[in-house]
């Protein structure tokens, strides 16, 4: 998209989806007053696709911007649109903007690898895409864009659930729009909004309020699977947790789980069961497991 077409849109794009912003206001004396910084749920990766490596379960795109090179790992679950909201494929030479959760773990390799939730291909067509967290008034967390959603706005969700205008509040949203007002904050009437909610399998933890709070504050995304802290949740559910150095043993009554980091197989009493994603030490000394495993523990609670 050419910058000269609609200046307010370009300015809004710089604000929405940034990693952290500090807003500045002026007191009656004219002196600037710094307000609290707002940390975004998402980070943004930009660049041009230089090469593509298609593998069995994902495609690896080498993205370059000036001297910086990153890798985007794109799967069938990744949302890929152009800046007008049309679903497209990715190819060499595309200029893209990718958005991924800021708390998603990254492998310690170079160039850096990101597994984005959303990839936007920039085209010459008029239109802009924004990713951010919007409050009950549909104002994004960085106070830079307010949505005026109407019955004509196309609404959908990542999980496939039907959504209404009322369902957009306090959610992470992918928004497509064309023009904004010159006001502060800028306002726009989007033509398409996608709720970036979790897949159905990640929404089954709803029987323990304390566990829900732990998950909301401490989780990572690994290959599309939500990973949550094992010890905190297991102990809340009444399990004794013993570290083995490479994992943990959970026990309660006649039940025993033996879990090893990096291995999908885990022991349940004398039987073997399997995780979708192997447990991992995503923080020093803290083992994280797929959220679906917590449902198993809750069922036995």
Backbone as numpy.savetxt, mean C-alpha at the origin, in Angstrom:
# Nx Ny Nz CAx CAy CAz Cx Cy Cz
2.11 13.42 -20.17 1.27 14.62 -20.17 2.13 15.85 -20.17
1.82 16.83 -21.01 2.61 18.05 -21.08 2.31 18.95 -19.91
3.33 19.49 -19.32 3.16 20.33 -18.14 2.37 21.58 -18.45
2.48 22.08 -19.67 1.86 23.35 -20.03 0.35 23.26 -20.18
-0.21 22.05 -20.17 -1.65 21.93 -20.43 -2.47 22.46 -19.26
-2.26 21.92 -18.07 -3.05 22.34 -16.92 -2.12 22.44 -15.72
-1.71 23.61 -15.39 -0.72 23.80 -14.34 -1.22 23.33 -12.99
-2.49 23.63 -12.57 -2.94 23.18 -11.25 -2.85 21.68 -11.07
-3.10 20.92 -12.15 -3.03 19.46 -12.04 -1.61 19.04 -11.72
-0.65 19.59 -12.43 0.74 19.21 -12.21 1.17 19.53 -10.80
0.74 20.68 -10.28 1.12 21.06 -8.93 0.50 20.11 -7.91
-0.75 19.70 -8.14 -1.40 18.78 -7.22 -0.69 17.44 -7.20
-0.22 17.00 -8.36 0.46 15.71 -8.43 1.70 15.69 -7.59
2.37 16.83 -7.47 3.57 16.89 -6.64 3.24 16.79 -5.17
2.00 17.13 -4.81 1.63 17.13 -3.40 1.06 15.79 -2.97
0.14 15.23 -3.74 -0.52 14.00 -3.34 0.41 12.83 -3.55
0.52 11.96 -2.53 1.32 10.75 -2.64 2.76 10.95 -2.24
3.17 12.13 -1.81 4.54 12.32 -1.38 4.78 11.66 -0.05
6.03 11.40 0.29 6.34 10.66 1.50 6.13 11.48 2.74
6.41 12.76 2.72 6.18 13.59 3.90 6.14 15.05 3.50
5.20 15.79 4.07 5.08 17.20 3.76 4.88 17.98 5.03
5.43 19.18 5.11 5.17 20.06 6.23 4.47 21.29 5.69
3.27 21.60 6.20 2.55 22.78 5.74 2.95 23.97 6.60
3.01 25.14 6.00 3.42 26.34 6.70 2.30 27.36 6.65
1.93 27.89 7.81 0.93 28.95 7.87 1.58 30.19 8.44
0.88 31.33 8.40 1.43 32.57 8.87 0.56 33.14 9.99
1.21 33.47 11.11 0.50 34.07 12.23 0.18 35.52 11.89
-0.57 36.20 12.77 -0.95 37.58 12.52 0.26 38.49 12.39
1.36 38.08 13.01 2.58 38.90 12.94 3.28 38.75 11.60
2.85 37.75 10.81 3.51 37.51 9.53 4.61 36.47 9.62
4.94 36.00 10.83 6.01 35.02 10.99 5.50 33.64 10.61
6.28 32.87 9.87 5.84 31.53 9.50 5.78 30.60 10.71
4.76 29.75 10.74 4.61 28.79 11.82 4.57 27.40 11.20
5.51 26.55 11.58 5.56 25.21 11.03 4.53 24.32 11.71
3.71 23.63 10.90 2.76 22.69 11.44 3.36 21.28 11.41
2.69 20.38 12.07 3.19 19.02 12.17 3.29 18.36 10.80
4.37 17.61 10.58 4.53 16.89 9.32 3.54 15.73 9.24
3.10 15.45 8.03 2.19 14.34 7.80 2.91 13.28 6.98
3.01 12.09 7.53 3.68 10.99 6.85 2.68 10.23 6.00
2.93 10.12 4.73 2.01 9.45 3.83 2.09 7.94 3.99
0.99 7.28 3.70 0.95 5.82 3.70 1.73 5.27 2.49
1.85 6.08 1.43 2.47 5.62 0.19 3.75 6.39 -0.13
4.64 5.73 -0.84 5.77 6.40 -1.45 5.64 6.28 -2.97
6.32 7.15 -3.67 6.18 7.24 -5.11 7.51 6.99 -5.79
7.50 6.19 -6.87 8.70 5.90 -7.66 8.41 6.33 -9.09
9.27 7.14 -9.67 9.05 7.63 -11.03 10.23 7.28 -11.92
9.98 7.26 -13.22 11.06 7.01 -14.17 10.54 6.49 -15.49
11.47 6.05 -16.34 11.15 5.50 -17.66 11.60 4.06 -17.72
10.74 3.20 -18.27 11.07 1.77 -18.37 12.18 1.58 -19.40
13.29 0.99 -18.96 14.44 0.75 -19.85 14.50 -0.69 -20.34
14.04 -1.63 -19.51 14.08 -3.04 -19.92 13.04 -3.83 -19.14
12.70 -5.01 -19.67 11.68 -5.86 -19.05 12.21 -7.28 -18.97
12.05 -7.90 -17.81 12.45 -9.30 -17.61 11.21 -10.06 -17.15
10.62 -10.84 -18.05 9.39 -11.58 -17.75 9.76 -12.92 -17.13
9.24 -13.16 -15.92 9.49 -14.41 -15.22 8.17 -15.14 -15.01
8.23 -16.26 -14.27 7.05 -17.12 -14.16 5.87 -16.42 -13.48
6.12 -15.75 -12.35 5.02 -15.17 -11.58 4.98 -13.65 -11.60
5.95 -13.01 -12.23 6.01 -11.55 -12.21 6.88 -11.06 -13.35
6.72 -9.78 -13.68 7.59 -9.11 -14.65 8.42 -8.06 -13.91
9.71 -8.01 -14.21 10.63 -7.10 -13.54 11.00 -5.99 -14.52
10.60 -4.76 -14.17 10.84 -3.61 -15.04 11.95 -2.74 -14.46
12.97 -2.50 -15.25 14.05 -1.60 -14.85 13.62 -0.18 -15.15
13.58 0.66 -14.12 13.10 2.03 -14.23 14.27 2.98 -13.98
14.47 3.94 -14.87 15.57 4.89 -14.69 15.05 6.32 -14.72
15.54 7.11 -13.77 15.27 8.55 -13.73 16.57 9.25 -13.42
17.08 9.99 -14.40 18.41 10.61 -14.31 19.44 9.53 -14.02
20.13 9.60 -12.88 21.16 8.61 -12.58 20.64 7.47 -11.70
19.37 7.52 -11.32 18.81 6.53 -10.41 18.11 5.40 -11.16
18.36 4.17 -10.75 17.72 3.00 -11.33 17.01 2.21 -10.25
15.76 1.83 -10.50 14.99 0.99 -9.59 14.35 -0.14 -10.39
13.92 -1.17 -9.69 13.22 -2.29 -10.30 11.80 -2.34 -9.77
10.83 -2.45 -10.68 9.44 -2.65 -10.30 9.06 -4.10 -10.55
8.54 -4.76 -9.51 8.08 -6.14 -9.63 6.57 -6.10 -9.79
6.09 -6.39 -10.99 4.67 -6.25 -11.33 4.06 -7.63 -11.53
2.96 -7.90 -10.83 2.26 -9.18 -10.95 0.87 -8.95 -11.53
0.11 -10.02 -11.64 -1.25 -9.91 -12.15 -2.14 -9.11 -11.21
-1.74 -8.99 -9.94 -2.52 -8.26 -8.95 -2.26 -6.75 -8.99
-1.19 -6.32 -9.63 -0.83 -4.91 -9.66 -1.79 -4.13 -10.55
-2.29 -3.01 -10.06 -3.16 -2.15 -10.87 -2.30 -1.31 -11.82
-2.56 -1.40 -13.11 -1.81 -0.65 -14.12 -2.80 0.12 -14.98
-2.72 1.45 -14.92 -3.60 2.33 -15.69 -2.74 3.40 -16.36
-3.32 4.07 -17.40 -2.70 5.29 -17.85 -3.27 6.44 -17.03
-2.83 7.67 -17.30 -3.23 8.80 -16.46 -4.68 9.21 -16.64
-5.39 8.62 -17.60 -6.82 8.91 -17.78 -7.71 7.89 -17.07
-7.12 6.81 -16.55 -7.90 5.77 -15.88 -8.16 4.55 -16.73
-7.54 4.48 -17.91 -7.70 3.33 -18.78 -6.68 2.25 -18.43
-7.13 0.98 -18.35 -6.21 -0.12 -18.08 -5.28 -0.32 -19.27
-3.98 -0.43 -18.99 -3.00 -0.58 -20.06 -1.94 -1.60 -19.63
-1.10 -1.98 -20.59 0.06 -2.80 -20.28 1.29 -1.92 -20.18
2.39 -2.49 -19.71 3.64 -1.75 -19.59 4.61 -2.21 -20.67
5.38 -1.25 -21.21 6.35 -1.59 -22.25 7.56 -0.67 -22.13
8.62 -1.07 -22.77 9.85 -0.29 -22.77 9.57 1.12 -23.32
10.11 2.12 -22.65 9.94 3.50 -23.07 8.82 4.24 -22.36
7.94 3.50 -21.65 6.86 4.15 -20.92 7.41 4.99 -19.76
6.87 6.20 -19.61 7.14 7.00 -18.41 6.09 6.64 -17.38
6.53 6.26 -16.18 5.58 5.75 -15.19 5.73 6.44 -13.84
4.65 6.36 -13.07 4.66 6.73 -11.66 4.09 5.54 -10.90
4.86 4.97 -10.00 4.41 3.81 -9.22 4.20 4.22 -7.78
3.21 3.62 -7.15 2.89 3.90 -5.75 2.91 2.60 -4.96
3.59 2.61 -3.82 3.66 1.43 -2.97 3.55 1.84 -1.52
3.10 0.92 -0.66 2.99 1.23 0.76 4.35 1.56 1.34
4.40 2.63 2.14 5.66 3.07 2.71 6.23 2.06 3.70
5.37 1.24 4.33 5.87 0.29 5.31 6.11 -1.10 4.74
6.04 -1.23 3.42 6.28 -2.54 2.82 7.79 -2.85 2.86
8.19 -4.03 3.33 9.62 -4.35 3.39 10.23 -4.47 2.00
11.53 -4.13 1.91 12.26 -4.19 0.64 13.49 -5.06 0.82
13.82 -5.88 -0.18 15.07 -6.64 -0.09 16.27 -5.69 -0.13
17.30 -6.01 0.64 18.48 -5.15 0.71 19.42 -5.46 -0.45
19.01 -5.04 -1.65 19.81 -5.28 -2.85 19.87 -3.99 -3.66
20.78 -3.97 -4.62 20.87 -2.84 -5.55 20.83 -3.38 -6.96
20.04 -2.73 -7.85 19.15 -1.61 -7.57 17.95 -2.02 -6.71
17.34 -1.03 -6.06 16.22 -1.30 -5.17 15.04 -1.89 -5.93
14.36 -2.85 -5.29 13.18 -3.47 -5.87 11.94 -3.04 -5.12
10.91 -2.64 -5.85 9.63 -2.26 -5.28 8.52 -3.13 -5.87
7.57 -3.51 -5.05 6.39 -4.24 -5.52 5.19 -3.32 -5.36
4.91 -2.48 -6.35 3.89 -1.43 -6.20 2.47 -1.97 -6.22
1.58 -1.23 -5.56 0.16 -1.52 -5.64 -0.43 -0.95 -6.93
0.11 0.19 -7.36 -0.43 0.91 -8.51 0.72 1.40 -9.38
0.56 1.26 -10.69 1.50 1.85 -11.66 0.69 2.66 -12.65
1.08 3.93 -12.82 0.40 4.83 -13.76 1.35 5.14 -14.91
0.86 4.94 -16.14 1.63 5.27 -17.34 1.23 6.68 -17.78
2.21 7.56 -17.88 1.94 8.94 -18.30 1.81 9.00 -19.82
0.74 9.64 -20.30 0.51 9.81 -21.73 0.29 11.28 -22.04
0.09 11.59 -23.32 -0.17 12.97 -23.74 -1.62 13.39 -23.48
-2.48 12.42 -23.17 -3.89 12.73 -22.93 -4.04 13.53 -21.64
-5.07 14.37 -21.62 -5.35 15.19 -20.44 -5.92 14.29 -19.34
-5.32 14.33 -18.19 -5.78 13.52 -17.07 -4.67 13.35 -16.05
-5.06 13.08 -14.82 -4.09 12.92 -13.75 -4.59 11.85 -12.79
-3.64 11.11 -12.22 -3.96 10.09 -11.21 -3.28 10.47 -9.91
-3.97 10.28 -8.80 -3.41 10.55 -7.48 -3.70 9.38 -6.57
-2.74 9.06 -5.71 -2.91 8.00 -4.71 -2.69 8.62 -3.34
-3.60 8.41 -2.42 -3.45 8.98 -1.10 -4.50 8.47 -0.13
-4.38 8.93 1.11 -5.34 8.58 2.16 -6.27 9.77 2.36
-7.57 9.55 2.24 -8.56 10.62 2.30 -9.42 10.47 3.54
-9.69 11.61 4.22 -10.41 11.56 5.48 -11.92 11.55 5.26
-12.69 11.78 6.35 -14.14 11.70 6.26 -14.74 12.76 5.35
-13.98 13.85 5.12 -14.43 14.90 4.20 -13.84 14.73 2.81
-13.21 13.57 2.57 -12.54 13.25 1.31 -11.45 14.26 0.98
-10.75 14.69 2.02 -9.57 15.55 1.89 -8.36 14.67 2.16
-7.35 14.72 1.28 -6.23 13.82 1.45 -5.38 14.23 2.65
-4.59 13.30 3.16 -3.87 13.47 4.42 -2.91 14.65 4.40
-2.42 15.02 3.23 -1.51 16.15 3.12 -2.22 17.46 2.84
-3.57 17.45 2.91 -4.39 18.66 2.76 -4.16 19.36 1.43
-3.93 18.58 0.38 -3.64 19.18 -0.92 -4.73 18.95 -1.97
-5.65 18.01 -1.73 -6.70 17.73 -2.71 -7.97 17.27 -2.00
-9.08 17.90 -2.35 -10.39 17.50 -1.83 -11.24 16.98 -2.97
-11.89 15.84 -2.75 -12.70 15.21 -3.78 -14.17 15.59 -3.64
-14.78 15.95 -4.75 -16.21 16.19 -4.83 -16.80 15.06 -5.68
-17.13 13.98 -5.03 -17.59 12.77 -5.73 -19.09 12.85 -5.96
-19.51 12.50 -7.16 -20.93 12.53 -7.51 -21.39 11.14 -7.91
-22.69 11.02 -8.19 -23.24 9.74 -8.63 -22.69 9.32 -9.98
-22.11 10.27 -10.72 -21.54 9.96 -12.04 -20.13 9.41 -11.95
-19.50 9.49 -10.76 -18.14 9.00 -10.60 -18.13 7.47 -10.61
-17.26 6.88 -11.40 -17.12 5.43 -11.44 -16.38 4.96 -10.19
-17.00 4.11 -9.40 -16.42 3.63 -8.14 -16.16 2.13 -8.22
-15.00 1.70 -7.69 -14.67 0.29 -7.63 -13.69 0.07 -6.48
-13.31 -1.19 -6.24 -12.37 -1.49 -5.17 -11.41 -2.58 -5.62
-10.23 -2.59 -4.99 -9.22 -3.59 -5.31 -9.72 -4.99 -4.95
-10.49 -5.09 -3.87 -10.98 -6.39 -3.42 -12.13 -6.91 -4.27
-12.71 -6.03 -5.09 -13.85 -6.44 -5.91 -15.18 -6.17 -5.25
-15.16 -5.68 -4.00 -16.41 -5.37 -3.33 -17.07 -4.14 -3.94
-18.41 -4.13 -3.92 -19.15 -2.95 -4.38 -18.97 -1.83 -3.37
-18.71 -0.62 -3.83 -18.52 0.51 -2.93 -19.45 1.65 -3.33
-19.79 2.47 -2.34 -20.60 3.66 -2.55 -19.79 4.87 -2.14
-20.34 6.05 -2.33 -19.65 7.28 -1.94 -19.33 7.25 -0.45
-20.24 6.73 0.35 -20.03 6.68 1.80 -18.86 5.78 2.18
-18.50 4.84 1.31 -17.42 3.91 1.60 -16.03 4.49 1.34
-15.94 5.70 0.80 -14.65 6.28 0.43 -13.94 6.97 1.60
-14.69 7.34 2.62 -14.11 8.08 3.74 -13.12 7.23 4.52
-12.00 7.87 4.93 -10.96 7.22 5.72 -10.36 6.01 5.00
-10.22 6.12 3.69 -9.68 5.01 2.91 -8.48 5.47 2.07
-7.67 4.48 1.66 -6.61 4.73 0.68 -7.25 4.63 -0.71
-7.08 5.69 -1.51 -7.79 5.76 -2.79 -6.84 6.04 -3.95
-7.18 5.47 -5.10 -6.59 5.83 -6.39 -7.64 6.65 -7.12
-7.28 7.88 -7.47 -8.25 8.85 -8.00 -7.81 9.33 -9.38
-8.76 9.38 -10.31 -8.50 9.90 -11.65 -9.36 11.15 -11.86
-8.73 12.23 -12.31 -9.45 13.50 -12.51 -8.75 14.28 -13.62
-9.38 15.40 -14.03 -8.81 16.19 -15.13 -8.46 17.61 -14.72
-9.35 18.27 -13.98 -9.08 19.65 -13.62 -9.29 19.84 -12.11
-8.65 20.88 -11.59 -8.82 21.22 -10.18 -9.07 22.72 -10.07
-9.61 23.11 -8.94 -9.80 24.54 -8.67 -8.46 25.15 -8.26
-8.40 26.47 -8.24 -7.20 27.17 -7.82 -7.19 27.43 -6.31
-8.16 26.87 -5.60 -8.28 27.10 -4.17 -7.25 26.29 -3.39
-7.16 26.57 -2.09 -6.33 25.80 -1.19 -7.22 25.24 -0.09
-7.43 23.92 -0.01 -6.84 22.93 -0.90 -7.53 22.93 -2.28
-6.83 22.40 -3.26 -7.44 22.25 -4.58 -8.60 21.26 -4.49
-9.64 21.48 -5.29 -10.78 20.58 -5.31 -10.98 20.05 -6.72
-11.47 18.82 -6.79 -11.68 18.20 -8.09 -12.87 17.26 -8.02
-13.53 17.09 -9.16 -14.62 16.12 -9.30 -14.09 14.95 -10.11
-13.62 13.90 -9.46 -12.98 12.79 -10.18 -13.99 12.00 -11.01
-13.51 11.43 -12.11 -14.40 10.59 -12.92 -14.26 9.12 -12.55
-13.20 8.79 -11.77 -13.00 7.39 -11.39 -12.26 7.33 -10.07
-12.72 6.46 -9.16 -12.06 6.27 -7.88 -12.00 4.77 -7.58
-10.81 4.30 -7.19 -10.63 2.90 -6.81 -10.20 2.85 -5.34
-10.94 2.11 -4.52 -10.57 1.92 -3.12 -9.48 0.86 -3.05
-8.34 1.21 -2.46 -7.21 0.28 -2.34 -7.35 -0.51 -1.04
-8.36 -1.36 -0.99 -8.59 -2.17 0.20 -7.87 -3.50 0.08
-7.92 -4.28 1.13 -7.25 -5.58 1.14 -8.11 -6.62 0.44
-7.45 -7.66 -0.05 -8.19 -8.77 -0.63 -9.02 -9.47 0.45
-10.02 -10.19 0.03 -10.93 -10.84 0.98 -10.19 -11.71 1.98
-9.16 -12.41 1.54 -8.42 -13.30 2.43 -7.70 -12.54 3.52
-7.45 -11.25 3.31 -6.76 -10.44 4.30 -7.72 -9.71 5.23
-9.01 -9.95 5.08 -10.00 -9.22 5.86 -10.77 -10.13 6.81
-10.22 -11.31 7.10 -10.95 -12.28 7.89 -10.66 -12.15 9.38
-9.79 -11.25 9.80 -9.45 -11.10 11.21 -10.41 -10.09 11.82
-11.53 -10.57 12.34 -12.54 -9.63 12.83 -13.20 -10.13 14.11
-12.53 -11.01 14.84 -13.15 -11.58 16.02 -12.44 -11.18 17.31
-11.42 -10.36 17.25 -10.70 -9.93 18.44 -10.25 -8.49 18.25
-10.85 -7.57 19.05 -10.59 -6.15 18.86 -9.15 -5.78 19.12
-8.52 -6.38 20.14 -7.12 -6.06 20.45 -6.20 -6.50 19.32
-6.47 -7.68 18.78 -5.67 -8.18 17.66 -5.81 -7.26 16.46
-7.02 -6.78 16.21 -7.24 -5.85 15.09 -6.39 -4.60 15.25
-6.30 -4.08 16.48 -5.51 -2.87 16.73 -4.02 -3.13 16.51
-3.54 -4.30 16.95 -2.13 -4.64 16.74 -1.82 -4.69 15.25
-2.68 -5.34 14.48 -2.47 -5.47 13.04 -2.50 -4.11 12.36
-3.43 -3.25 12.78 -3.55 -1.94 12.14 -2.29 -1.10 12.32
-1.60 -1.29 13.46 -0.42 -0.47 13.76 0.89 -1.09 13.26
0.90 -2.40 13.04 2.17 -3.08 12.76 1.97 -4.18 11.73
2.19 -3.87 10.47 2.10 -4.89 9.43 2.99 -4.50 8.26
3.31 -5.48 7.45 4.06 -5.27 6.22 3.33 -5.99 5.09
3.63 -5.61 3.87 3.11 -6.31 2.70 4.25 -7.02 2.00
4.13 -8.32 1.80 5.15 -9.12 1.10 4.45 -9.91 0.00
4.78 -9.61 -1.24 4.19 -10.31 -2.39 2.66 -10.33 -2.31
2.07 -9.20 -1.88 0.63 -9.09 -1.83 -0.02 -9.69 -0.59
0.79 -10.23 0.32 0.27 -10.83 1.55 0.60 -9.94 2.74
-0.39 -9.69 3.58 -0.15 -8.90 4.78 0.56 -9.76 5.82
1.69 -9.24 6.34 2.49 -9.94 7.34 2.35 -9.20 8.67
2.09 -9.95 9.75 1.80 -9.34 11.05 2.70 -9.96 12.12
2.92 -9.23 13.24 3.86 -9.71 14.27 3.31 -10.92 15.02
4.09 -11.99 15.06 3.64 -13.26 15.63 3.49 -13.19 17.15
4.57 -12.79 17.87 4.56 -12.89 19.33 3.45 -12.04 19.96
3.34 -10.79 19.55 2.35 -9.89 20.15 0.94 -10.47 20.05
0.62 -10.98 18.87 -0.74 -11.47 18.65 -0.95 -12.81 19.33
0.04 -13.71 19.22 -0.12 -15.04 19.83 -0.27 -14.94 21.34
0.53 -14.08 21.97 0.42 -13.93 23.43 -0.92 -13.31 23.81
-1.42 -12.38 22.99 -2.74 -11.81 23.25 -3.81 -12.89 23.19
-3.60 -13.91 22.37 -4.57 -14.99 22.23 -4.32 -16.12 23.22
-3.39 -15.91 24.16 -3.18 -16.88 25.23 -2.15 -17.95 24.96
-1.37 -17.80 23.90 -0.33 -18.78 23.59 0.97 -18.42 24.30
1.71 -19.44 24.74 3.07 -19.25 25.22 3.98 -19.28 24.00
4.88 -18.30 23.90 5.75 -18.19 22.73 7.20 -18.33 23.18
7.89 -19.35 22.67 9.29 -19.58 22.97 10.11 -19.42 21.70
11.14 -18.59 21.77 12.01 -18.38 20.61 12.94 -19.57 20.43
13.17 -19.95 19.16 14.11 -21.04 18.86 15.39 -20.52 18.23
15.49 -19.20 18.04 16.63 -18.63 17.34 16.37 -18.48 15.86
15.67 -19.44 15.26 15.31 -19.37 13.84 13.81 -19.24 13.64
13.08 -19.14 14.73 11.63 -19.04 14.65 11.03 -19.07 16.04
9.93 -19.78 16.20 9.25 -19.80 17.49 8.40 -21.05 17.63
8.15 -21.44 18.90 7.22 -22.52 19.23 6.08 -21.91 20.03
4.85 -22.11 19.53 3.66 -21.61 20.20 2.96 -22.78 20.86
2.54 -22.61 22.09 1.86 -23.70 22.77 0.73 -23.17 23.64
-0.36 -23.91 23.66 -1.50 -23.61 24.52 -2.31 -24.88 24.67
-2.37 -25.42 25.90 -3.06 -26.68 26.11 -2.40 -27.78 25.31
-3.22 -28.48 24.51 -2.69 -29.59 23.71 -2.18 -29.14 22.34
-2.23 -27.85 22.07 -1.84 -27.34 20.76 -0.40 -26.86 20.77
0.33 -27.21 19.72 1.71 -26.75 19.56 1.96 -26.41 18.09
2.48 -25.21 17.86 2.88 -24.79 16.52 4.40 -24.57 16.52
5.08 -25.10 15.52 6.52 -24.90 15.36 6.76 -24.16 14.06
7.29 -22.94 14.17 7.41 -22.05 13.02 8.87 -21.68 12.82
9.33 -21.73 11.57 10.71 -21.42 11.23 10.75 -20.32 10.18
11.51 -19.26 10.44 11.61 -18.17 9.47 12.21 -18.68 8.16
11.62 -18.23 7.06 12.12 -18.61 5.75 11.56 -19.92 5.22
10.74 -20.62 6.02 10.17 -21.90 5.59 8.65 -21.81 5.57
8.05 -22.23 4.46 6.59 -22.20 4.36 5.93 -23.29 5.19
6.62 -24.42 5.38 6.06 -25.51 6.17 6.18 -25.19 7.66
5.13 -25.48 8.41 5.20 -25.32 9.86 4.49 -26.51 10.52
4.92 -26.81 11.74 4.37 -27.95 12.43 3.16 -27.59 13.26
2.14 -28.42 13.21 0.98 -28.30 14.08 0.82 -29.66 14.76
1.18 -29.71 16.05 1.29 -30.98 16.77 2.21 -31.90 15.96
1.73 -33.01 15.44 2.60 -33.92 14.69 2.37 -33.83 13.18
1.56 -32.84 12.76 1.26 -32.70 11.33 2.00 -31.51 10.74
2.06 -31.47 9.41 2.67 -30.34 8.69 1.57 -29.53 8.01
1.67 -28.21 8.14 0.82 -27.30 7.41 1.70 -26.31 6.68
1.09 -25.46 5.82 1.91 -24.58 4.98 1.36 -23.15 4.93
2.30 -22.19 5.01 1.98 -20.79 4.82 1.96 -20.46 3.33
1.22 -19.43 2.94 1.30 -18.93 1.58 2.61 -18.20 1.35
3.07 -17.47 2.36 4.35 -16.76 2.32 5.12 -17.14 3.57
6.40 -17.45 3.44 7.19 -17.90 4.58 7.33 -16.82 5.64
7.30 -17.17 6.93 7.56 -16.20 7.99 8.92 -15.55 7.79
9.06 -14.31 8.29 10.31 -13.58 8.06 10.59 -12.64 9.23
11.88 -12.38 9.45 12.30 -11.38 10.44 12.33 -10.03 9.73
11.21 -9.34 9.72 11.11 -8.07 9.02 11.56 -6.91 9.90
11.68 -7.14 11.20 12.31 -6.23 12.15 13.21 -7.05 13.03
14.26 -6.45 13.56 15.20 -7.18 14.40 14.48 -7.85 15.57
14.60 -9.16 15.63 14.03 -9.91 16.74 12.54 -10.12 16.67
11.87 -9.71 15.58 10.42 -9.87 15.47 10.06 -10.71 14.25
9.39 -11.82 14.51 8.96 -12.69 13.43 7.56 -12.27 12.96
7.39 -12.16 11.64 6.11 -11.80 11.04 5.58 -12.98 10.24
4.27 -13.20 10.33 3.63 -14.32 9.64 2.45 -13.81 8.83
1.99 -14.57 7.83 0.81 -14.15 7.07 -0.40 -13.97 7.97
-1.20 -12.96 7.69 -2.36 -12.66 8.53 -3.35 -13.82 8.57
-3.37 -14.65 7.53 -4.30 -15.78 7.51 -4.00 -16.77 8.65
-2.72 -16.85 9.06 -2.36 -17.75 10.15 -2.99 -17.30 11.47
-3.15 -15.98 11.64 -3.76 -15.47 12.86 -5.21 -15.92 12.96
-5.89 -16.04 11.82 -7.27 -16.56 11.85 -7.27 -17.97 12.37
-6.28 -18.74 12.01 -6.17 -20.11 12.52 -6.03 -20.12 14.04
-5.18 -19.21 14.55 -5.01 -19.13 16.00 -6.30 -18.66 16.68
-7.00 -17.71 16.06 -8.24 -17.21 16.65 -9.30 -18.31 16.68
-9.33 -19.13 15.65 -10.32 -20.22 15.62 -10.12 -21.19 16.78
-8.87 -21.26 17.27 -8.57 -22.17 18.38 -8.64 -21.45 19.72
-8.89 -20.12 19.69 -8.84 -19.28 20.89 -9.97 -19.61 21.85
